[in-house]
Amino acid sequence: QILTKTWTDACASPTGATIVIPAGTYKCGVVEFKGPCKGPITFQVDGTLQAPTSPDGDSWITFCSFENLAVTGTGTFDGMGSAIYGKQKSKAVVRLVTIKPNWRFNFITNGHMEGVTSKDSKEFHVNVLGCKNLTISKFTVCAPADSPNTDGIHLGRSNGVQILDTKIGTGDDCISVGDGMEQLTVERVTCGPGHGISIGSLGQYAGEMPVKGIFVRNCTLVNTQNGVRIKSWPDQEANDVSDIHFEDIVLDNVDNPIIVDQMYCPSNLCKSKGASKVTISNVSFKNIRGTCKLPEAITMTCSSAHPCTNVEMCDIDIKCTTGPAKAVCTNVKPVITGIMNPPGC
């Protein structure tokens, strides 16, 4: 591909290089941009790149193993997922979905993505793995509310990531945090439609790494299934979740605003319904306000074997639009200060 050859030349430049995709619509096959490179690379996209409908590989576009990457522009990465949304999984459709995220950022140090749009990914829009000092800002994700497994940004085993001034509307979690994530800041993000902002699920697989230092601030959730959530599987693998902070969150017609679910068992896939082995500690929910559709405004179901500890709730004001709101808490005794509406816990 011309794009691959251009990347190879740019990567070899000791002074760095900028690759520009101008305005227009272009079909783009599966491609991996792999380092290390001799200088910094800017990938500027002002046009629309369209994914193939029946590709090989486990992702569409992968950036892997180098330092000083910038992905900028006003362009769109169109995963062409609308071709498969809602269809039965015939053999042909299964082949279509062998491609996964629109993007993978693997083992990038000092990276920045700004201004671009991810549209209709066939699975996750962005998958971040093994990155250090990565900033995603002024990013837009758009996919239908019923598009399956289309998390906006999924992160794991990375350190020092910021997600800022971003709008995400999709069919799954707007932001999902996997194991090994440390020092993540999420600020000024608007989420909806989608399943909210989630830590986990955790405790499903052996060898998972702890999650700590997650800060979610000044975010707005509109017509989402969940608001802010921590979830772990029952009675499978151990892990630790600590220093998780949700502050200044606005809720607009959210089904389930605040959730800690340590009995997470989608599609009854759990090996056992015993107590979760994941420990959750040092968690705060502060200045969370707005409206919910379902009565359970706050549901915290912590592990009976490892109750949640050092949980703080401050200035919570959530009103249910369909009746009285309620808070239900199990195996946790949060410290409550300021307003607490609904009362409980």
mmCIF file of N, CA and C in Angstrom, residues 11 53 57 74 87 95 103 133 142 149 154 161 195 241 253 257 282 304 331:
data_model
loop_
_atom_site.group_PDB
_atom_site.id
_atom_site.type_symbol
_atom_site.label_atom_id
_atom_site.label_comp_id
_atom_site.label_asym_id
_atom_site.label_seq_id
_atom_site.Cartn_x
_atom_site.Cartn_y
_atom_site.Cartn_z
ATOM 1 N N CYS A 11 9.204 6.986 8.950
ATOM 2 C CA CYS A 11 9.787 6.383 10.147
ATOM 3 C C CYS A 11 11.316 6.404 10.096
ATOM 4 N N THR A 53 -14.696 -4.249 4.315
ATOM 5 C CA THR A 53 -15.851 -4.935 4.890
ATOM 6 C C THR A 53 -15.543 -6.367 5.290
ATOM 7 N N GLY A 57 -7.148 -10.197 10.073
ATOM 8 C CA GLY A 57 -6.495 -9.497 11.171
ATOM 9 C C GLY A 57 -7.452 -9.203 12.299
ATOM 10 N N THR A 74 -8.986 16.730 11.299
ATOM 11 C CA THR A 74 -10.436 16.848 11.419
ATOM 12 C C THR A 74 -11.143 15.694 10.726
ATOM 13 N N LYS A 87 -27.345 -7.806 12.152
ATOM 14 C CA LYS A 87 -27.500 -8.992 11.319
ATOM 15 C C LYS A 87 -27.253 -10.259 12.135
ATOM 16 N N ARG A 95 -17.142 -13.673 9.430
ATOM 17 C CA ARG A 95 -15.912 -13.259 8.765
ATOM 18 C C ARG A 95 -15.776 -11.746 8.788
ATOM 19 N N TRP A 103 -8.957 1.273 15.995
ATOM 20 C CA TRP A 103 -7.551 1.569 16.297
ATOM 21 C C TRP A 103 -7.045 0.705 17.427
ATOM 22 N N ASN A 133 2.126 7.881 29.055
ATOM 23 C CA ASN A 133 2.039 9.303 28.711
ATOM 24 C C ASN A 133 1.332 9.503 27.370
ATOM 25 N N CYS A 142 -18.719 8.016 17.366
ATOM 26 C CA CYS A 142 -20.145 7.931 17.052
ATOM 27 C C CYS A 142 -20.473 6.561 16.463
ATOM 28 N N ASN A 149 -20.884 -4.261 21.467
ATOM 29 C CA ASN A 149 -19.493 -4.346 21.928
ATOM 30 C C ASN A 149 -18.606 -3.257 21.336
ATOM 31 N N HIS A 154 -11.152 1.683 25.248
ATOM 32 C CA HIS A 154 -10.824 0.654 26.235
ATOM 33 C C HIS A 154 -9.337 0.734 26.535
ATOM 34 N N VAL A 161 -2.381 8.114 31.304
ATOM 35 C CA VAL A 161 -3.229 8.413 30.147
ATOM 36 C C VAL A 161 -4.244 9.481 30.535
ATOM 37 N N HIS A 195 -23.068 2.809 27.644
ATOM 38 C CA HIS A 195 -23.225 2.114 28.921
ATOM 39 C C HIS A 195 -22.481 2.797 30.055
ATOM 40 N N VAL A 241 -8.392 -3.169 43.295
ATOM 41 C CA VAL A 241 -8.830 -1.909 42.694
ATOM 42 C C VAL A 241 -8.768 -0.853 43.787
ATOM 43 N N ASN A 253 -31.057 11.628 32.728
ATOM 44 C CA ASN A 253 -31.889 10.497 32.322
ATOM 45 C C ASN A 253 -31.077 9.204 32.184
ATOM 46 N N PRO A 257 -27.295 5.241 37.834
ATOM 47 C CA PRO A 257 -26.218 6.238 37.926
ATOM 48 C C PRO A 257 -24.930 5.777 38.599
ATOM 49 N N ASN A 282 -10.570 2.640 48.851
ATOM 50 C CA ASN A 282 -10.249 4.052 48.582
ATOM 51 C C ASN A 282 -10.962 4.548 47.325
ATOM 52 N N SER A 304 -18.756 -10.321 49.717
ATOM 53 C CA SER A 304 -18.883 -10.729 51.121
ATOM 54 C C SER A 304 -17.547 -11.206 51.683
ATOM 55 N N ASN A 331 -22.380 -5.060 51.930
ATOM 56 C CA ASN A 331 -20.963 -5.295 52.248
ATOM 57 C C ASN A 331 -20.108 -4.054 52.019
#
